[in-house]
PDB file of C-alpha atoms in Angstrom:
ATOM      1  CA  UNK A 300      14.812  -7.625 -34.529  1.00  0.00           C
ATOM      2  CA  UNK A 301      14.062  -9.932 -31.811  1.00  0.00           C
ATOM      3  CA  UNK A 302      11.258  -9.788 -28.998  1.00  0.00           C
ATOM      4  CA  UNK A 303      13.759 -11.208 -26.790  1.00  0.00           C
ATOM      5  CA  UNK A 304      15.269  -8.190 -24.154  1.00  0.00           C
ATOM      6  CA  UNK A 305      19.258  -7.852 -24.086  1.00  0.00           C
ATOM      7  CA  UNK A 306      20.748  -8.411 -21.339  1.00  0.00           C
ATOM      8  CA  UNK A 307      20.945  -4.584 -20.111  1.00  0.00           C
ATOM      9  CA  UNK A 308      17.041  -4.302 -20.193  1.00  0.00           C
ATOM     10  CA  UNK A 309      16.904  -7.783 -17.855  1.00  0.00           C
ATOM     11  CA  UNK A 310      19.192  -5.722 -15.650  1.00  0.00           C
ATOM     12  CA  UNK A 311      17.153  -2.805 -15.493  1.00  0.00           C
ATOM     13  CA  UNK A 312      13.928  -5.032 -15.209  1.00  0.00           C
ATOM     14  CA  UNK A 313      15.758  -6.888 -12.476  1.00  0.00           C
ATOM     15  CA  UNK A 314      16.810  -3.607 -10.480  1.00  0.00           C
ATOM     16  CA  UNK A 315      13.304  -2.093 -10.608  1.00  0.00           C
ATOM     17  CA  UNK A 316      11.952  -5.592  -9.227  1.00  0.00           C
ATOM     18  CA  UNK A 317      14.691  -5.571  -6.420  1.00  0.00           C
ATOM     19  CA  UNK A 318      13.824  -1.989  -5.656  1.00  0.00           C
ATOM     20  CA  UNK A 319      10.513  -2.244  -5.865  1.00  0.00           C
ATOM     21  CA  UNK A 320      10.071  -5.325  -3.689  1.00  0.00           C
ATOM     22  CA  UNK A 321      12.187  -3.295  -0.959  1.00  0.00           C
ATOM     23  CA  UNK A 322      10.186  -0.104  -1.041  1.00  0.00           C
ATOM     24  CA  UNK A 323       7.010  -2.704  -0.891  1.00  0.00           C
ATOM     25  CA  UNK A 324       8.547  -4.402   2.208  1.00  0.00           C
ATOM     26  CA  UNK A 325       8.978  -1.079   3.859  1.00  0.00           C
ATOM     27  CA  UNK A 326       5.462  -0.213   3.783  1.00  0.00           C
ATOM     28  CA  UNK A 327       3.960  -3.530   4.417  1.00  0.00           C
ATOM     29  CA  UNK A 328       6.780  -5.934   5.893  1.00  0.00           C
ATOM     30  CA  UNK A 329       4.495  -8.962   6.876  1.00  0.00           C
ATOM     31  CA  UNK A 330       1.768  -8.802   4.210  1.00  0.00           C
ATOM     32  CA  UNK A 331       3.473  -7.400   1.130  1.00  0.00           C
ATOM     33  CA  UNK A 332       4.914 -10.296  -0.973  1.00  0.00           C
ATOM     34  CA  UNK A 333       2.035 -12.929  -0.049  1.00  0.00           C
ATOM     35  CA  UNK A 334      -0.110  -9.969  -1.986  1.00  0.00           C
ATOM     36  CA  UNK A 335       2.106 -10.523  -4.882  1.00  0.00           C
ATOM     37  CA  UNK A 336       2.439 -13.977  -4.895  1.00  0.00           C
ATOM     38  CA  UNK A 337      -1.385 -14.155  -4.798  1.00  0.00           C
ATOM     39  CA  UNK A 338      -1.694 -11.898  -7.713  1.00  0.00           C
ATOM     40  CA  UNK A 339       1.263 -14.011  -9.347  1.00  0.00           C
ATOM     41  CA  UNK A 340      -0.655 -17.003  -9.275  1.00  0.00           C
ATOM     42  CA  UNK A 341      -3.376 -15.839 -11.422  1.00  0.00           C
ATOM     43  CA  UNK A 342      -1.280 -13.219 -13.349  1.00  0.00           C
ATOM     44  CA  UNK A 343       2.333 -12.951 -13.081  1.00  0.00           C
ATOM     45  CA  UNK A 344       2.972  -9.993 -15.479  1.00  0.00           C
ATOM     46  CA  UNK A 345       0.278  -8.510 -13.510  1.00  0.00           C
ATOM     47  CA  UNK A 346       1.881  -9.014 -10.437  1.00  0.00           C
ATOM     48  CA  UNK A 347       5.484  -7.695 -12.138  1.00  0.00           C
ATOM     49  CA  UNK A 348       4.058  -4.720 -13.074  1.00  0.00           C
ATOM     50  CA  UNK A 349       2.530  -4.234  -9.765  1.00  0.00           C
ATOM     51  CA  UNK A 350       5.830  -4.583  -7.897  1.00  0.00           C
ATOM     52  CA  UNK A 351       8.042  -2.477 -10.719  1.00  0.00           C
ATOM     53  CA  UNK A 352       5.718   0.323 -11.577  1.00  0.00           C
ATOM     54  CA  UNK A 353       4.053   1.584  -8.606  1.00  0.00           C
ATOM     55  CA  UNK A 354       7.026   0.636  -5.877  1.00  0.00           C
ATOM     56  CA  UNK A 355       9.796   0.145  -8.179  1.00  0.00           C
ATOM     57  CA  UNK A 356       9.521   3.451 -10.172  1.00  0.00           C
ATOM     58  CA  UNK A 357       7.535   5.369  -8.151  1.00  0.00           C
ATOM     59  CA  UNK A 358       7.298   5.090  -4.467  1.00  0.00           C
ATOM     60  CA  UNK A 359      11.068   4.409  -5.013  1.00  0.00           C
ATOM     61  CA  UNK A 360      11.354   8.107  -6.138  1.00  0.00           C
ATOM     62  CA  UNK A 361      13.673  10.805  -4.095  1.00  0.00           C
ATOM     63  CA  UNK A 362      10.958  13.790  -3.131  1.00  0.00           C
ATOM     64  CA  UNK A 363       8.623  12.217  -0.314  1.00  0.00           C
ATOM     65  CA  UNK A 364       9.604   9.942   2.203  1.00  0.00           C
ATOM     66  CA  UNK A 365       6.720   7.347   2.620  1.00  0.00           C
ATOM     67  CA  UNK A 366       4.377   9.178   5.227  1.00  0.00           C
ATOM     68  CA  UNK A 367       4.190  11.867   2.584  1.00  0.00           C
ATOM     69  CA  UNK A 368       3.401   9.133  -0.113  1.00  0.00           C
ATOM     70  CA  UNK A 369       0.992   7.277   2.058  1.00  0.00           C
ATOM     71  CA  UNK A 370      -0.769  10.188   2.652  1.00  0.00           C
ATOM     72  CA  UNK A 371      -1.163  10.952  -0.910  1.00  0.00           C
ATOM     73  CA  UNK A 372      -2.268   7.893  -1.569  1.00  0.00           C
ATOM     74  CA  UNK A 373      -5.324   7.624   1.086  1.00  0.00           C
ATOM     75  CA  UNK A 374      -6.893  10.745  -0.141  1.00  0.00           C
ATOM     76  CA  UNK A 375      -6.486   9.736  -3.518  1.00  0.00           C
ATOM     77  CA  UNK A 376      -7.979   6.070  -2.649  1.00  0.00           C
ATOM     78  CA  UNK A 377     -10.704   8.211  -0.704  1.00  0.00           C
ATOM     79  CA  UNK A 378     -11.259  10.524  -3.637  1.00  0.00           C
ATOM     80  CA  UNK A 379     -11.283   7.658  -6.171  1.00  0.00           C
ATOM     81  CA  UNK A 380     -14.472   5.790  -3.739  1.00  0.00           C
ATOM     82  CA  UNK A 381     -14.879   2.448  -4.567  1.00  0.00           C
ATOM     83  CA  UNK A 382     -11.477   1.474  -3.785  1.00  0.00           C
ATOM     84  CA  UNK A 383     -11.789   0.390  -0.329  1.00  0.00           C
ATOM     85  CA  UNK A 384     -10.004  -3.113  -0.440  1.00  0.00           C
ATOM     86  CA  UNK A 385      -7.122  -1.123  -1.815  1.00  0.00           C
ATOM     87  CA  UNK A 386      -7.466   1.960   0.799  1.00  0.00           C
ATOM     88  CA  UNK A 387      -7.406  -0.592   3.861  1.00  0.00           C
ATOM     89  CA  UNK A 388      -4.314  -1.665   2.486  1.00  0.00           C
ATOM     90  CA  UNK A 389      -2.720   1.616   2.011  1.00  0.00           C
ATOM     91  CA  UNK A 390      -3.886   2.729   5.588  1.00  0.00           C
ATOM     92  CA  UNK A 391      -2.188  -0.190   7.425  1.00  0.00           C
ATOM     93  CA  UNK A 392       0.490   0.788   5.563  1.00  0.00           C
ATOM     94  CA  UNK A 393       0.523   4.354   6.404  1.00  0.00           C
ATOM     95  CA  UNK A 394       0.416   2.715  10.093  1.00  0.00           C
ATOM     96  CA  UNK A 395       3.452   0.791   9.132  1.00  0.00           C
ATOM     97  CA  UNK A 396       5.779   4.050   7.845  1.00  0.00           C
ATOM     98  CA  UNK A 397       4.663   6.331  10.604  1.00  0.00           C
ATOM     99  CA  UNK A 398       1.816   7.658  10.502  1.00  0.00           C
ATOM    100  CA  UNK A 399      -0.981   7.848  13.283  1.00  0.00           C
ATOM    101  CA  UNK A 400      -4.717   6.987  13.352  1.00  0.00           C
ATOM    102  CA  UNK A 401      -5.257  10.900  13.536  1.00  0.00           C
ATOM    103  CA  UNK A 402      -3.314  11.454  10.949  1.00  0.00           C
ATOM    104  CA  UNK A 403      -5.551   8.646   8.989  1.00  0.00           C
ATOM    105  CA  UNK A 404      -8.505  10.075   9.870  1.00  0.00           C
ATOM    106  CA  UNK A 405      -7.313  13.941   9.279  1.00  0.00           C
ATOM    107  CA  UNK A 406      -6.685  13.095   5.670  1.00  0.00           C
ATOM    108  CA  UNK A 407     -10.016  11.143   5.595  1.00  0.00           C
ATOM    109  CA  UNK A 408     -11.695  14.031   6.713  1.00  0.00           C
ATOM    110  CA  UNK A 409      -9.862  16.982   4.301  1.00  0.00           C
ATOM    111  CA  UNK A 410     -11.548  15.093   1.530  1.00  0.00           C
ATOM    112  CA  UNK A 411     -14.597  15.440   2.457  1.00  0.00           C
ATOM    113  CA  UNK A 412     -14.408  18.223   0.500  1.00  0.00           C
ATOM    114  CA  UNK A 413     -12.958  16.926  -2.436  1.00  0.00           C
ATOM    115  CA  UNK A 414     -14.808  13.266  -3.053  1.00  0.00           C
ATOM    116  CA  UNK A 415     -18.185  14.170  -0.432  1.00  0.00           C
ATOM    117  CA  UNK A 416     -19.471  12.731   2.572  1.00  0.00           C
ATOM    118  CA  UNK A 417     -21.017   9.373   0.835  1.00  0.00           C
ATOM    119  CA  UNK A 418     -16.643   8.257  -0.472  1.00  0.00           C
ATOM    120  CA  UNK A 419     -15.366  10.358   2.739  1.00  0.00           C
ATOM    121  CA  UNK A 420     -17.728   7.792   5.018  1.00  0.00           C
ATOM    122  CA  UNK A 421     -16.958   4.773   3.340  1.00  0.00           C
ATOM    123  CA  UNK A 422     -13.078   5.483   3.841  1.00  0.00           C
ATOM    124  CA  UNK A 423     -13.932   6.177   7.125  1.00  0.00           C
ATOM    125  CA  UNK A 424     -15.771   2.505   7.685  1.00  0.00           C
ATOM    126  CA  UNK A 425     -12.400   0.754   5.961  1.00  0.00           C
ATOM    127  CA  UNK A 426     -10.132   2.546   8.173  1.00  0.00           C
ATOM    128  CA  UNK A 427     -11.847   1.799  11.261  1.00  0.00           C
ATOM    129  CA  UNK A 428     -11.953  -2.000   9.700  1.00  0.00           C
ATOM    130  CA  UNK A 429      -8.179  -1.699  10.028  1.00  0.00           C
ATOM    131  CA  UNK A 430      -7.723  -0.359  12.853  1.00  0.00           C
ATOM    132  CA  UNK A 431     -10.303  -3.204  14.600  1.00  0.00           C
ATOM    133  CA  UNK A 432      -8.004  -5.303  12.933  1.00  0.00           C
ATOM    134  CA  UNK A 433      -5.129  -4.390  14.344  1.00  0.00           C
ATOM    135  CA  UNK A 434      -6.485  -4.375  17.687  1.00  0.00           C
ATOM    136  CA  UNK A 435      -7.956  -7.768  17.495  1.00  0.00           C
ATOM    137  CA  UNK A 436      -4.547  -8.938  16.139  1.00  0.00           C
ATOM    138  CA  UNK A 437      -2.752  -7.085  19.197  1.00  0.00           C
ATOM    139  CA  UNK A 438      -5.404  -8.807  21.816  1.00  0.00           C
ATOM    140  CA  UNK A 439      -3.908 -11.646  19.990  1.00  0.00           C
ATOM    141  CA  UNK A 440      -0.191 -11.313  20.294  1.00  0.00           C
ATOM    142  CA  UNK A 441      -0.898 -10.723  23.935  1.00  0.00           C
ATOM    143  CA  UNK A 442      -2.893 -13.596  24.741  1.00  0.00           C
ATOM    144  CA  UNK A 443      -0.120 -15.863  23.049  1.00  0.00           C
ATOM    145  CA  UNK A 444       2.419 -14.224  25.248  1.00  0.00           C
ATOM    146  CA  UNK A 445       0.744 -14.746  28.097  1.00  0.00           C
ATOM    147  CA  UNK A 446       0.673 -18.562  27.327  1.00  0.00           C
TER     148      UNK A 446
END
């Protein structure tokens, strides 16, 4: 037996890369692949597994459309606490398929029950960290416009 896959498995492994760059794309077109080339330069399996497994198997899935999965995955990132690098990401992203700052903040506040005020505030400081961001980077846009 060899440790080398046949050519059926680099097929597959090549399908759930192409899906799961495409499903990463659609929740963060701009920022997406520059995430996993960063994590490619330190660990490229790492940064394989992050496109095939979470996007490429999962996300990819028929059952939620991406608000729904967004949403799941702020409270979950909430819940978790300590996770904040990772929630601001998944909130601009919720931004990108759809969903409002209420909506953000809704889900932020539904688990205060679940995770308690001290995880519930701290998603609350990284979301409003995004959404500063995205105001400072619409100022921005403008200004260069207007040049």
């Amino acid at each position: 037996m060899t440790d080398e896959p046949s050519d059926a498995q680099e097929s597959r492994q090549e399908s759930r890369h192409a899906r799961g760059l495409r499903m990463l794309k659609a929740i963060h077109p701009q920022v997406g692949e520059r995430v996993v080339d960063g994590v490619a330069a330190v660990s490229p399996d790492l940064a394989r597994c992050l496109v095939e497994f979470p996007f490429g198997d999962v996300y990819a899935r028929p059952g939620l459309d991406l608000r729904s999965r967004q949403i799941a995955t702020i409270a979950a990132l909430v819940t978790l606490g300590g996770a904040e690098r990772q929630l601001k990401w998944h909130v601009r992203g919720g931004l990108n398929v759809g969903l409002n700052r209420d909506e953000i903040l809704e889900v932020i506040q539904q688990m205060t029950i679940y995770a308690g005020f001290p995880r519930a505030l701290n998603a609350l400081t990284a979301a409003q960290e995004v959404f500063e961001e995205i105001e400072a980077e619409a100022a921005e846009e403008a200004r260069q416009d207007d040049s």
